[in-house]
PDB file of C-alpha atoms and ligand atoms in Angstrom:
ATOM      1  CA  MET A   1      14.270 -14.578  11.071  1.00 96.00           C
ATOM      2  CA  ILE A   2      14.140 -10.904  11.950  1.00 96.00           C
ATOM      3  CA  VAL A   3      17.296  -9.051  10.901  1.00 96.00           C
ATOM      4  CA  THR A   4      18.296  -5.433  11.279  1.00 95.00           C
ATOM      5  CA  THR A   5      17.141  -3.067   8.562  1.00 96.00           C
ATOM      6  CA  LYS A   6      20.689  -1.704   8.398  1.00 95.00           C
ATOM      7  CA  LYS A   7      22.106  -5.069   7.274  1.00 96.00           C
ATOM      8  CA  LEU A   8      19.423  -5.358   4.593  1.00 97.00           C
ATOM      9  CA  PHE A   9      20.427  -1.916   3.317  1.00 98.00           C
ATOM     10  CA  GLU A  10      24.136  -2.811   3.303  1.00 97.00           C
ATOM     11  CA  ALA A  11      23.454  -5.938   1.263  1.00 97.00           C
ATOM     12  CA  ALA A  12      21.162  -4.216  -1.235  1.00 98.00           C
ATOM     13  CA  TYR A  13      22.637  -0.739  -1.756  1.00 98.00           C
ATOM     14  CA  GLY A  14      23.184   0.099  -5.418  1.00 98.00           C
ATOM     15  CA  LYS A  15      22.246  -3.425  -6.538  1.00 98.00           C
ATOM     16  CA  TYR A  16      18.561  -3.931  -5.772  1.00 98.00           C
ATOM     17  CA  ALA A  17      15.745  -2.511  -3.659  1.00 98.00           C
ATOM     18  CA  ILE A  18      14.050  -4.241  -0.748  1.00 98.00           C
ATOM     19  CA  GLY A  19      10.254  -4.424  -0.959  1.00 98.00           C
ATOM     20  CA  ALA A  20       8.591  -2.838   2.068  1.00 98.00           C
ATOM     21  CA  TYR A  21       5.055  -4.209   2.254  1.00 98.00           C
ATOM     22  CA  ASN A  22       2.312  -3.092   4.655  1.00 98.00           C
ATOM     23  CA  ILE A  23       0.309  -5.703   6.521  1.00 98.00           C
ATOM     24  CA  ASN A  24      -2.902  -5.468   8.539  1.00 97.00           C
ATOM     25  CA  ASN A  25      -4.115  -9.029   9.002  1.00 97.00           C
ATOM     26  CA  LEU A  26      -3.458 -12.755   8.942  1.00 98.00           C
ATOM     27  CA  GLU A  27      -4.107 -13.280   5.235  1.00 98.00           C
ATOM     28  CA  GLN A  28      -1.708 -10.529   4.151  1.00 98.00           C
ATOM     29  CA  THR A  29       0.932 -11.890   6.527  1.00 98.00           C
ATOM     30  CA  MET A  30       0.678 -15.417   5.085  1.00 98.00           C
ATOM     31  CA  GLY A  31       0.697 -14.190   1.475  1.00 98.00           C
ATOM     32  CA  LEU A  32       3.661 -11.893   2.113  1.00 98.00           C
ATOM     33  CA  PHE A  33       5.839 -14.562   3.727  1.00 98.00           C
ATOM     34  CA  LYS A  34       4.946 -17.171   1.111  1.00 98.00           C
ATOM     35  CA  GLY A  35       5.601 -14.802  -1.793  1.00 98.00           C
ATOM     36  CA  CYS A  36       8.983 -13.773  -0.397  1.00 98.00           C
ATOM     37  CA  VAL A  37      10.116 -17.304   0.425  1.00 98.00           C
ATOM     38  CA  ASP A  38       8.924 -18.566  -2.988  1.00 98.00           C
ATOM     39  CA  SER A  39      10.902 -15.820  -4.731  1.00 98.00           C
ATOM     40  CA  LYS A  40      13.853 -16.106  -2.294  1.00 98.00           C
ATOM     41  CA  ALA A  41      13.722 -12.417  -1.430  1.00 98.00           C
ATOM     42  CA  PRO A  42      14.521 -10.547   1.779  1.00 98.00           C
ATOM     43  CA  PHE A  43      11.784  -8.080   2.702  1.00 98.00           C
ATOM     44  CA  ILE A  44      10.603  -5.429   5.129  1.00 98.00           C
ATOM     45  CA  ILE A  45       7.249  -5.750   6.881  1.00 98.00           C
ATOM     46  CA  GLN A  46       5.685  -2.355   7.409  1.00 98.00           C
ATOM     47  CA  ILE A  47       3.214  -1.693  10.172  1.00 98.00           C
ATOM     48  CA  SER A  48       1.491   1.669  10.099  1.00 97.00           C
ATOM     49  CA  LYS A  49      -0.092   3.464  13.031  1.00 94.00           C
ATOM     50  CA  GLY A  50      -3.500   2.519  11.608  1.00 95.00           C
ATOM     51  CA  ALA A  51      -2.504  -1.140  11.336  1.00 97.00           C
ATOM     52  CA  ARG A  52      -1.348  -1.143  14.982  1.00 96.00           C
ATOM     53  CA  SER A  53      -4.734   0.111  16.137  1.00 94.00           C
ATOM     54  CA  TYR A  54      -6.855  -1.922  13.668  1.00 96.00           C
ATOM     55  CA  THR A  55      -7.147  -4.695  16.254  1.00 93.00           C
ATOM     56  CA  HIS A  56      -4.494  -4.443  18.978  1.00 94.00           C
ATOM     57  CA  LYS A  57      -0.860  -3.522  18.456  1.00 92.00           C
ATOM     58  CA  LEU A  58       0.246  -6.906  19.841  1.00 95.00           C
ATOM     59  CA  MET A  59      -1.825  -8.881  17.316  1.00 96.00           C
ATOM     60  CA  LEU A  60       0.450  -8.187  14.344  1.00 96.00           C
ATOM     61  CA  GLU A  61       3.536  -8.922  16.459  1.00 97.00           C
ATOM     62  CA  GLY A  62       2.003 -12.296  17.314  1.00 97.00           C
ATOM     63  CA  LEU A  63       1.234 -13.018  13.659  1.00 98.00           C
ATOM     64  CA  ILE A  64       4.761 -12.143  12.600  1.00 98.00           C
ATOM     65  CA  ARG A  65       6.347 -14.300  15.316  1.00 98.00           C
ATOM     66  CA  SER A  66       4.198 -17.245  14.180  1.00 98.00           C
ATOM     67  CA  ALA A  67       4.891 -16.641  10.481  1.00 98.00           C
ATOM     68  CA  ASP A  68       8.602 -16.674  11.323  1.00 98.00           C
ATOM     69  CA  GLN A  69       8.158 -20.246  12.595  1.00 98.00           C
ATOM     70  CA  VAL A  70       5.950 -21.326   9.696  1.00 98.00           C
ATOM     71  CA  PHE A  71       8.474 -19.924   7.165  1.00 98.00           C
ATOM     72  CA  PRO A  72      11.911 -20.574   8.740  1.00 97.00           C
ATOM     73  CA  ASP A  73      13.712 -19.528   5.518  1.00 97.00           C
ATOM     74  CA  ALA A  74      12.378 -15.949   5.608  1.00 98.00           C
ATOM     75  CA  LEU A  75      14.784 -13.088   6.372  1.00 98.00           C
ATOM     76  CA  PHE A  76      13.033  -9.800   7.094  1.00 98.00           C
ATOM     77  CA  ALA A  77      12.954  -6.600   9.113  1.00 98.00           C
ATOM     78  CA  VAL A  78       9.955  -5.113  10.934  1.00 98.00           C
ATOM     79  CA  HIS A  79       9.369  -1.392  10.428  1.00 98.00           C
ATOM     80  CA  LEU A  80       6.961   1.245  11.753  1.00 98.00           C
ATOM     81  CA  ASP A  81       5.583   3.140   8.734  1.00 98.00           C
ATOM     82  CA  HIS A  82       4.767   6.879   9.075  1.00 96.00           C
ATOM     83  CA  GLY A  83       5.149   7.108  12.830  1.00 97.00           C
ATOM     84  CA  ASP A  84       4.788  10.206  14.967  1.00 97.00           C
ATOM     85  CA  GLU A  85       7.016  10.707  18.016  1.00 98.00           C
ATOM     86  CA  GLU A  86       4.694   8.838  20.355  1.00 97.00           C
ATOM     87  CA  SER A  87       4.330   5.732  18.191  1.00 97.00           C
ATOM     88  CA  CYS A  88       8.087   5.730  17.454  1.00 98.00           C
ATOM     89  CA  TYR A  89       8.916   5.698  21.180  1.00 98.00           C
ATOM     90  CA  ASP A  90       6.346   2.976  21.763  1.00 98.00           C
ATOM     91  CA  CYS A  91       7.879   0.770  19.051  1.00 98.00           C
ATOM     92  CA  ILE A  92      11.431   1.495  20.228  1.00 98.00           C
ATOM     93  CA  LYS A  93      10.433   0.481  23.764  1.00 97.00           C
ATOM     94  CA  SER A  94       8.691  -2.693  22.576  1.00 96.00           C
ATOM     95  CA  GLY A  95      11.973  -4.218  21.401  1.00 94.00           C
ATOM     96  CA  PHE A  96      10.158  -5.909  18.485  1.00 96.00           C
ATOM     97  CA  TYR A  97      10.768  -3.415  15.679  1.00 97.00           C
ATOM     98  CA  SER A  98      13.972  -3.327  13.616  1.00 97.00           C
ATOM     99  CA  SER A  99      13.357   0.241  12.478  1.00 98.00           C
ATOM    100  CA  VAL A 100      10.946   3.152  12.789  1.00 98.00           C
ATOM    101  CA  MET A 101       9.957   5.968  10.482  1.00 98.00           C
ATOM    102  CA  ILE A 102       9.464   9.369  12.041  1.00 98.00           C
ATOM    103  CA  ASP A 103       7.387  11.401   9.627  1.00 97.00           C
ATOM    104  CA  ALA A 104       7.685  15.071  10.523  1.00 97.00           C
ATOM    105  CA  SER A 105       7.765  16.078   6.858  1.00 95.00           C
ATOM    106  CA  GLY A 106       4.656  18.244   7.319  1.00 93.00           C
ATOM    107  CA  GLU A 107       6.602  20.473   9.747  1.00 96.00           C
ATOM    108  CA  ASP A 108       9.034  23.197   8.740  1.00 96.00           C
ATOM    109  CA  PHE A 109      12.663  22.194   8.046  1.00 97.00           C
ATOM    110  CA  GLU A 110      14.030  23.052  11.529  1.00 98.00           C
ATOM    111  CA  THR A 111      11.160  21.345  13.379  1.00 98.00           C
ATOM    112  CA  ASN A 112      11.532  18.257  11.174  1.00 98.00           C
ATOM    113  CA  ILE A 113      15.254  18.168  12.053  1.00 98.00           C
ATOM    114  CA  ALA A 114      14.687  18.638  15.804  1.00 98.00           C
ATOM    115  CA  THR A 115      11.927  15.988  15.969  1.00 98.00           C
ATOM    116  CA  THR A 116      13.888  13.490  13.887  1.00 98.00           C
ATOM    117  CA  ARG A 117      17.012  14.084  15.993  1.00 98.00           C
ATOM    118  CA  ARG A 118      15.133  13.240  19.216  1.00 98.00           C
ATOM    119  CA  VAL A 119      13.813   9.984  17.744  1.00 98.00           C
ATOM    120  CA  VAL A 120      17.247   9.069  16.355  1.00 98.00           C
ATOM    121  CA  GLU A 121      18.816   9.480  19.813  1.00 98.00           C
ATOM    122  CA  ALA A 122      16.194   7.289  21.470  1.00 98.00           C
ATOM    123  CA  ALA A 123      16.321   4.656  18.715  1.00 98.00           C
ATOM    124  CA  HIS A 124      20.090   4.415  18.383  1.00 98.00           C
ATOM    125  CA  ALA A 125      20.420   3.934  22.138  1.00 98.00           C
ATOM    126  CA  LYS A 126      18.538   0.653  21.551  1.00 97.00           C
ATOM    127  CA  GLY A 127      20.221  -0.291  18.253  1.00 96.00           C
ATOM    128  CA  ILE A 128      17.133   0.599  16.199  1.00 98.00           C
ATOM    129  CA  VAL A 129      17.364   2.145  12.750  1.00 97.00           C
ATOM    130  CA  VAL A 130      15.486   5.348  11.800  1.00 98.00           C
ATOM    131  CA  GLU A 131      13.953   6.543   8.519  1.00 98.00           C
ATOM    132  CA  ALA A 132      12.752  10.138   8.146  1.00 98.00           C
ATOM    133  CA  GLU A 133      11.142  12.074   5.309  1.00 97.00           C
ATOM    134  CA  LEU A 134      12.085  15.332   3.661  1.00 96.00           C
ATOM    135  CA  GLY A 135       9.859  16.926   1.046  1.00 92.00           C
ATOM    136  CA  GLN A 136       6.210  15.921   0.846  1.00 84.00           C
ATOM    137  CA  LEU A 137       4.423  13.261  -1.174  1.00 80.00           C
ATOM    138  CA  GLY A 138       0.937  14.019  -2.382  1.00 73.00           C
ATOM    139  CA  GLY A 139      -1.975  11.637  -1.793  1.00 70.00           C
ATOM    140  CA  VAL A 140      -3.545  10.006   1.230  1.00 66.00           C
ATOM    141  CA  GLU A 141      -1.792   7.551   3.548  1.00 66.00           C
ATOM    142  CA  GLU A 142      -4.014   6.975   6.576  1.00 68.00           C
ATOM    143  CA  HIS A 143      -3.648  10.075   8.818  1.00 66.00           C
ATOM    144  CA  VAL A 144      -1.307  11.794   6.324  1.00 66.00           C
ATOM    145  CA  ALA A 145      -3.229  13.609   3.555  1.00 67.00           C
ATOM    146  CA  VAL A 146      -1.416  16.033   1.264  1.00 66.00           C
ATOM    147  CA  SER A 147      -3.009  17.749  -1.718  1.00 65.00           C
ATOM    148  CA  GLU A 148      -1.080  17.708  -5.011  1.00 63.00           C
ATOM    149  CA  ALA A 149      -0.748  21.491  -4.705  1.00 61.00           C
ATOM    150  CA  ASN A 150       1.079  21.114  -1.379  1.00 60.00           C
ATOM    151  CA  ALA A 151       3.273  18.199  -2.453  1.00 73.00           C
ATOM    152  CA  LYS A 152       6.933  19.228  -2.496  1.00 87.00           C
ATOM    153  CA  LEU A 153       9.907  17.475  -4.087  1.00 92.00           C
ATOM    154  CA  THR A 154      12.966  16.904  -1.895  1.00 95.00           C
ATOM    155  CA  ASP A 155      15.632  19.578  -2.226  1.00 96.00           C
ATOM    156  CA  PRO A 156      18.985  17.757  -2.719  1.00 97.00           C
ATOM    157  CA  ASP A 157      21.024  20.363  -0.771  1.00 97.00           C
ATOM    158  CA  GLN A 158      18.596  20.250   2.128  1.00 97.00           C
ATOM    159  CA  ALA A 159      18.715  16.443   2.036  1.00 98.00           C
ATOM    160  CA  LYS A 160      22.439  16.467   2.773  1.00 98.00           C
ATOM    161  CA  GLU A 161      22.061  18.982   5.600  1.00 98.00           C
ATOM    162  CA  PHE A 162      19.102  17.031   7.025  1.00 98.00           C
ATOM    163  CA  VAL A 163      20.995  13.730   7.117  1.00 98.00           C
ATOM    164  CA  THR A 164      24.106  15.306   8.640  1.00 98.00           C
ATOM    165  CA  ARG A 165      22.229  17.153  11.371  1.00 98.00           C
ATOM    166  CA  THR A 166      19.788  14.380  12.330  1.00 98.00           C
ATOM    167  CA  GLY A 167      22.050  11.301  12.116  1.00 98.00           C
ATOM    168  CA  VAL A 168      19.160   9.438  10.487  1.00 98.00           C
ATOM    169  CA  ASP A 169      19.893   6.059   8.799  1.00 98.00           C
ATOM    170  CA  SER A 170      17.769   6.376   5.651  1.00 98.00           C
ATOM    171  CA  LEU A 171      15.816   9.123   3.957  1.00 98.00           C
ATOM    172  CA  ALA A 172      12.412   9.016   2.294  1.00 98.00           C
ATOM    173  CA  CYS A 173      12.612  11.401  -0.644  1.00 96.00           C
ATOM    174  CA  ALA A 174       9.744  12.946  -2.575  1.00 94.00           C
ATOM    175  CA  ILE A 175      10.682  12.334  -6.217  1.00 94.00           C
ATOM    176  CA  GLY A 176       7.315  12.569  -7.931  1.00 89.00           C
ATOM    177  CA  THR A 177       5.329   9.659  -6.491  1.00 89.00           C
ATOM    178  CA  SER A 178       2.266   9.970  -4.266  1.00 86.00           C
ATOM    179  CA  HIS A 179       0.405   7.677  -1.886  1.00 87.00           C
ATOM    180  CA  GLY A 180      -2.740   5.832  -2.954  1.00 89.00           C
ATOM    181  CA  ALA A 181      -4.267   4.629  -6.221  1.00 88.00           C
ATOM    182  CA  PHE A 182      -4.442   7.963  -8.060  1.00 86.00           C
ATOM    183  CA  LYS A 183      -0.910   9.022  -8.901  1.00 82.00           C
ATOM    184  CA  PHE A 184       0.392  11.226 -11.707  1.00 76.00           C
ATOM    185  CA  THR A 185      -2.675  13.258 -12.516  1.00 68.00           C
ATOM    186  CA  GLY A 186      -0.771  14.807 -15.427  1.00 60.00           C
ATOM    187  CA  THR A 187       2.036  13.195 -17.411  1.00 57.00           C
ATOM    188  CA  GLN A 188       4.629  13.453 -14.691  1.00 66.00           C
ATOM    189  CA  GLY A 189       6.611  10.389 -13.604  1.00 80.00           C
ATOM    190  CA  LEU A 190       9.582   9.545 -11.410  1.00 90.00           C
ATOM    191  CA  ARG A 191      12.025  12.450 -11.183  1.00 93.00           C
ATOM    192  CA  PHE A 192      15.325  10.718 -11.849  1.00 96.00           C
ATOM    193  CA  ASP A 193      16.989  14.122 -12.219  1.00 95.00           C
ATOM    194  CA  VAL A 194      16.195  14.949  -8.578  1.00 95.00           C
ATOM    195  CA  LEU A 195      17.167  11.460  -7.403  1.00 97.00           C
ATOM    196  CA  THR A 196      20.524  11.717  -9.197  1.00 98.00           C
ATOM    197  CA  GLU A 197      21.279  15.014  -7.457  1.00 98.00           C
ATOM    198  CA  ILE A 198      20.362  13.582  -4.056  1.00 98.00           C
ATOM    199  CA  GLN A 199      22.605  10.555  -4.563  1.00 98.00           C
ATOM    200  CA  LYS A 200      25.502  12.787  -5.644  1.00 98.00           C
ATOM    201  CA  ARG A 201      25.280  14.611  -2.314  1.00 98.00           C
ATOM    202  CA  LEU A 202      24.681  11.461  -0.267  1.00 98.00           C
ATOM    203  CA  PRO A 203      26.737   8.709  -1.925  1.00 98.00           C
ATOM    204  CA  GLY A 204      26.239   5.293  -0.325  1.00 98.00           C
ATOM    205  CA  PHE A 205      23.333   6.518   1.804  1.00 98.00           C
ATOM    206  CA  PRO A 206      20.091   4.462   1.612  1.00 98.00           C
ATOM    207  CA  LEU A 207      17.159   6.342   0.087  1.00 98.00           C
ATOM    208  CA  VAL A 208      13.525   5.298   0.369  1.00 98.00           C
ATOM    209  CA  MET A 209      10.766   5.627  -2.188  1.00 97.00           C
ATOM    210  CA  HIS A 210       7.252   5.877  -0.777  1.00 96.00           C
ATOM    211  CA  GLY A 211       4.115   5.787  -2.911  1.00 94.00           C
ATOM    212  CA  SER A 212       5.493   3.087  -5.189  1.00 95.00           C
ATOM    213  CA  SER A 213       2.444   1.005  -6.043  1.00 96.00           C
ATOM    214  CA  SER A 214       2.099   0.429  -9.768  1.00 95.00           C
ATOM    215  CA  VAL A 215      -1.730   0.206  -9.640  1.00 96.00           C
ATOM    216  CA  PRO A 216      -1.863  -2.479 -12.392  1.00 96.00           C
ATOM    217  CA  GLN A 217      -4.447  -1.513 -14.986  1.00 96.00           C
ATOM    218  CA  ASP A 218      -5.725  -5.083 -15.397  1.00 96.00           C
ATOM    219  CA  GLU A 219      -6.348  -5.188 -11.637  1.00 97.00           C
ATOM    220  CA  VAL A 220      -8.263  -1.886 -11.771  1.00 97.00           C
ATOM    221  CA  ALA A 221     -10.292  -3.086 -14.790  1.00 97.00           C
ATOM    222  CA  ARG A 222     -11.255  -6.316 -12.992  1.00 98.00           C
ATOM    223  CA  ILE A 223     -12.268  -4.406  -9.847  1.00 98.00           C
ATOM    224  CA  ASN A 224     -14.420  -2.034 -11.894  1.00 98.00           C
ATOM    225  CA  ALA A 225     -15.952  -4.916 -13.880  1.00 98.00           C
ATOM    226  CA  ALA A 226     -16.947  -6.508 -10.567  1.00 98.00           C
ATOM    227  CA  GLY A 227     -18.730  -3.407  -9.305  1.00 97.00           C
ATOM    228  CA  GLY A 228     -15.853  -1.178  -8.161  1.00 98.00           C
ATOM    229  CA  LYS A 229     -15.514   2.505  -8.937  1.00 97.00           C
ATOM    230  CA  LEU A 230     -11.819   3.238  -9.376  1.00 95.00           C
ATOM    231  CA  GLN A 231     -11.918   5.229 -12.607  1.00 91.00           C
ATOM    232  CA  GLY A 232      -8.637   6.919 -13.479  1.00 89.00           C
ATOM    233  CA  ALA A 233      -6.484   4.985 -10.976  1.00 90.00           C
ATOM    234  CA  LYS A 234      -2.817   5.082 -11.998  1.00 90.00           C
ATOM    235  CA  GLY A 235       0.561   4.144 -10.496  1.00 93.00           C
ATOM    236  CA  VAL A 236       4.345   4.032 -10.824  1.00 94.00           C
ATOM    237  CA  ASP A 237       6.025   2.216 -13.722  1.00 94.00           C
ATOM    238  CA  ASP A 238       7.676  -0.672 -11.885  1.00 95.00           C
ATOM    239  CA  THR A 239      10.136  -1.340 -14.715  1.00 95.00           C
ATOM    240  CA  GLN A 240      11.882   1.780 -13.318  1.00 95.00           C
ATOM    241  CA  PHE A 241      12.571   0.234  -9.894  1.00 96.00           C
ATOM    242  CA  LYS A 242      15.961  -1.186 -10.871  1.00 96.00           C
ATOM    243  CA  ARG A 243      17.147   2.155 -12.230  1.00 97.00           C
ATOM    244  CA  ALA A 244      16.045   3.791  -8.970  1.00 98.00           C
ATOM    245  CA  ALA A 245      17.951   1.117  -7.019  1.00 98.00           C
ATOM    246  CA  GLU A 246      21.147   1.912  -8.933  1.00 98.00           C
ATOM    247  CA  LEU A 247      20.681   5.529  -7.829  1.00 98.00           C
ATOM    248  CA  GLY A 248      20.563   4.615  -4.133  1.00 98.00           C
ATOM    249  CA  VAL A 249      16.903   3.726  -3.566  1.00 98.00           C
ATOM    250  CA  THR A 250      17.232   0.764  -1.210  1.00 98.00           C
ATOM    251  CA  LYS A 251      13.671   0.458   0.145  1.00 98.00           C
ATOM    252  CA  ILE A 252      10.522   0.696  -1.968  1.00 98.00           C
ATOM    253  CA  ASN A 253       7.154   1.016  -0.181  1.00 98.00           C
ATOM    254  CA  ILE A 254       4.129  -0.808  -1.576  1.00 98.00           C
ATOM    255  CA  ASP A 255       0.745  -0.830   0.148  1.00 97.00           C
ATOM    256  CA  THR A 256      -2.019   0.186  -2.298  1.00 97.00           C
ATOM    257  CA  ASP A 257      -1.258  -2.646  -4.761  1.00 97.00           C
ATOM    258  CA  GLY A 258      -1.873  -5.220  -2.024  1.00 98.00           C
ATOM    259  CA  ARG A 259      -5.211  -3.583  -1.193  1.00 98.00           C
ATOM    260  CA  LEU A 260      -6.140  -3.771  -4.885  1.00 98.00           C
ATOM    261  CA  VAL A 261      -5.430  -7.514  -4.959  1.00 98.00           C
ATOM    262  CA  TRP A 262      -7.646  -7.904  -1.874  1.00 98.00           C
ATOM    263  CA  THR A 263     -10.444  -5.824  -3.427  1.00 98.00           C
ATOM    264  CA  ARG A 264     -10.354  -7.659  -6.762  1.00 98.00           C
ATOM    265  CA  VAL A 265     -10.358 -11.126  -5.182  1.00 98.00           C
ATOM    266  CA  HIS A 266     -13.229 -10.342  -2.810  1.00 98.00           C
ATOM    267  CA  ARG A 267     -15.368  -8.451  -5.338  1.00 98.00           C
ATOM    268  CA  GLU A 268     -15.004 -11.182  -7.971  1.00 98.00           C
ATOM    269  CA  TYR A 269     -15.559 -14.002  -5.508  1.00 98.00           C
ATOM    270  CA  PHE A 270     -18.800 -12.665  -4.090  1.00 98.00           C
ATOM    271  CA  LEU A 271     -20.053 -11.639  -7.517  1.00 98.00           C
ATOM    272  CA  GLN A 272     -19.506 -15.232  -8.669  1.00 98.00           C
ATOM    273  CA  HIS A 273     -20.836 -16.702  -5.388  1.00 98.00           C
ATOM    274  CA  PRO A 274     -23.778 -14.520  -4.373  1.00 97.00           C
ATOM    275  CA  GLU A 275     -24.907 -17.313  -2.069  1.00 97.00           C
ATOM    276  CA  GLY A 276     -21.528 -17.369  -0.269  1.00 96.00           C
ATOM    277  CA  PHE A 277     -20.908 -16.243   3.305  1.00 97.00           C
ATOM    278  CA  ASP A 278     -17.852 -18.281   4.330  1.00 97.00           C
ATOM    279  CA  LEU A 279     -14.721 -16.159   4.736  1.00 97.00           C
ATOM    280  CA  ARG A 280     -12.216 -18.997   4.264  1.00 98.00           C
ATOM    281  CA  PRO A 281     -12.617 -19.961   0.577  1.00 98.00           C
ATOM    282  CA  VAL A 282     -12.099 -16.357  -0.486  1.00 98.00           C
ATOM    283  CA  GLY A 283      -9.362 -15.888   2.113  1.00 98.00           C
ATOM    284  CA  LYS A 284      -7.464 -18.836   0.627  1.00 98.00           C
ATOM    285  CA  ILE A 285      -7.723 -17.369  -2.878  1.00 98.00           C
ATOM    286  CA  PHE A 286      -6.477 -14.026  -1.578  1.00 98.00           C
ATOM    287  CA  MET A 287      -3.443 -15.571   0.183  1.00 98.00           C
ATOM    288  CA  ALA A 288      -2.426 -17.416  -2.995  1.00 98.00           C
ATOM    289  CA  GLU A 289      -2.980 -14.366  -5.229  1.00 98.00           C
ATOM    290  CA  TYR A 290      -1.146 -12.063  -2.815  1.00 98.00           C
ATOM    291  CA  ALA A 291       1.822 -14.454  -2.647  1.00 98.00           C
ATOM    292  CA  LYS A 292       1.962 -14.468  -6.476  1.00 98.00           C
ATOM    293  CA  PHE A 293       1.785 -10.674  -6.563  1.00 98.00           C
ATOM    294  CA  ILE A 294       4.595 -10.313  -3.985  1.00 98.00           C
ATOM    295  CA  ALA A 295       6.854 -12.765  -5.825  1.00 98.00           C
ATOM    296  CA  SER A 296       6.405 -10.912  -9.128  1.00 98.00           C
ATOM    297  CA  LYS A 297       7.039  -7.533  -7.424  1.00 98.00           C
ATOM    298  CA  ASN A 298      10.269  -8.866  -5.934  1.00 98.00           C
ATOM    299  CA  GLU A 299      11.418  -9.716  -9.480  1.00 98.00           C
ATOM    300  CA  LYS A 300      10.843  -6.084 -10.466  1.00 98.00           C
ATOM    301  CA  LEU A 301      12.751  -4.857  -7.399  1.00 98.00           C
ATOM    302  CA  GLY A 302      15.692  -7.163  -8.093  1.00 98.00           C
ATOM    303  CA  SER A 303      15.377  -8.627  -4.570  1.00 98.00           C
ATOM    304  CA  ALA A 304      14.168 -12.018  -5.859  1.00 98.00           C
ATOM    305  CA  GLY A 305      16.888 -14.651  -5.610  1.00 98.00           C
ATOM    306  CA  GLN A 306      19.002 -12.650  -3.110  1.00 98.00           C
ATOM    307  CA  LEU A 307      18.210 -14.676  -0.007  1.00 97.00           C
ATOM    308  CA  ASP A 308      21.157 -17.100  -0.182  1.00 95.00           C
ATOM    309  CA  ALA A 309      23.707 -14.315  -0.685  1.00 96.00           C
ATOM    310  CA  LEU A 310      22.202 -12.390   2.223  1.00 96.00           C
ATOM    311  CA  ARG A 311      22.248 -15.484   4.419  1.00 95.00           C
ATOM    312  CA  ALA A 312      25.935 -15.982   3.613  1.00 94.00           C
ATOM    313  CA  MET A 313      26.671 -12.326   4.366  1.00 93.00           C
ATOM    314  CA  LEU A 314      24.876 -12.555   7.710  1.00 91.00           C
ATOM    315  CA  GLN A 315      26.373 -15.987   8.353  1.00 87.00           C
ATOM    316  CA  VAL A 316      22.921 -17.360   9.125  1.00 77.00           C
ATOM    317  CA  VAL A 317      22.728 -21.143   9.076  1.00 69.00           C
ATOM    318  CA  ALA A 318      19.672 -22.236   7.072  1.00 61.00           C
TER     319      ALA A 318
HETATM  320  P1  13P B   1       1.394   3.234  -2.114  1.00 53.24           P
HETATM  321  O1  13P B   1       0.141   3.932  -1.699  1.00 53.24           O
HETATM  322  O2  13P B   1       1.859   3.669  -3.464  1.00 53.24           O
HETATM  323  O3  13P B   1       1.303   1.770  -1.998  1.00 53.24           O
HETATM  324  O4  13P B   1       2.549   3.698  -1.088  1.00 53.24           O
HETATM  325  C1  13P B   1       2.621   3.124   0.184  1.00 53.24           C
HETATM  326  C2  13P B   1       3.614   3.791   1.055  1.00 53.24           C
HETATM  327  O5  13P B   1       4.413   4.589   0.629  1.00 53.24           O
HETATM  328  C3  13P B   1       3.591   3.420   2.484  1.00 53.24           C
HETATM  329  O6  13P B   1       4.445   4.187   3.247  1.00 53.24           O
END
């Protein structure tokens, strides 16, 4: 059942983080729902601009509606990831999305505020929740590419001013992570000092951590052993998710890790089956492996096992 992102945040704040997972196709959708139902975790489905145009924007909506029937126990929100103004308005108008992200973080502070404010007004008029970003993550996320030199941590004082002036519902903060499979080129890690300062200025306000894939080293090694070339790939230490959740991080975005599972499964399968050309046997392995990955991630986020409490809070009859 689709629920509002706001309710998910209210239930989770300070206790655990909700996994926000990107999907692009049928197999990811099945694996995501199965993994979350198996681990009894609420979740957020993220659809990026690129995912909307991969086939047709209505295709993923159709998949999600069907998955909702196949997995009646699932409680989730549907979110536009890294939208611009145009895609935000399109999703707000569609009536399908629980929340949108307006990413004007590449603009100057005042332009980011003005753009975010416009989207907030349009979204709130329809009861839709808005995430915005302040500061800049390094790395590549579809149309958003930021060099490490231009990456900028969120300024805690600006964060407070930004939230007050825009009326936004959650804030994506740059606290040391980056998008993609090549994070932390040096020894840097999550900046809990910055996060602590942001939470002090915005107590009770949901914060979002982008770029949170952990890029498991065994996954990278298996991909490389099966012909991949991902030397030096590195990610976030996911044992730190619960500490981040205590400091107000309520939504944690994970996309790259799912792509790595897909890459490993497909590379290994076709290496072991050079005669193969049927997409279903490998698709089945991927769905099962992705569901396992999602369930184990939800344990790290603390969202595993929270479904019954959330259902009681929302007074949803199972
Ligand atoms: P990763 O690249 O670390 O998975 O981050 C994804 C993300 O933040 C999507 O918005």
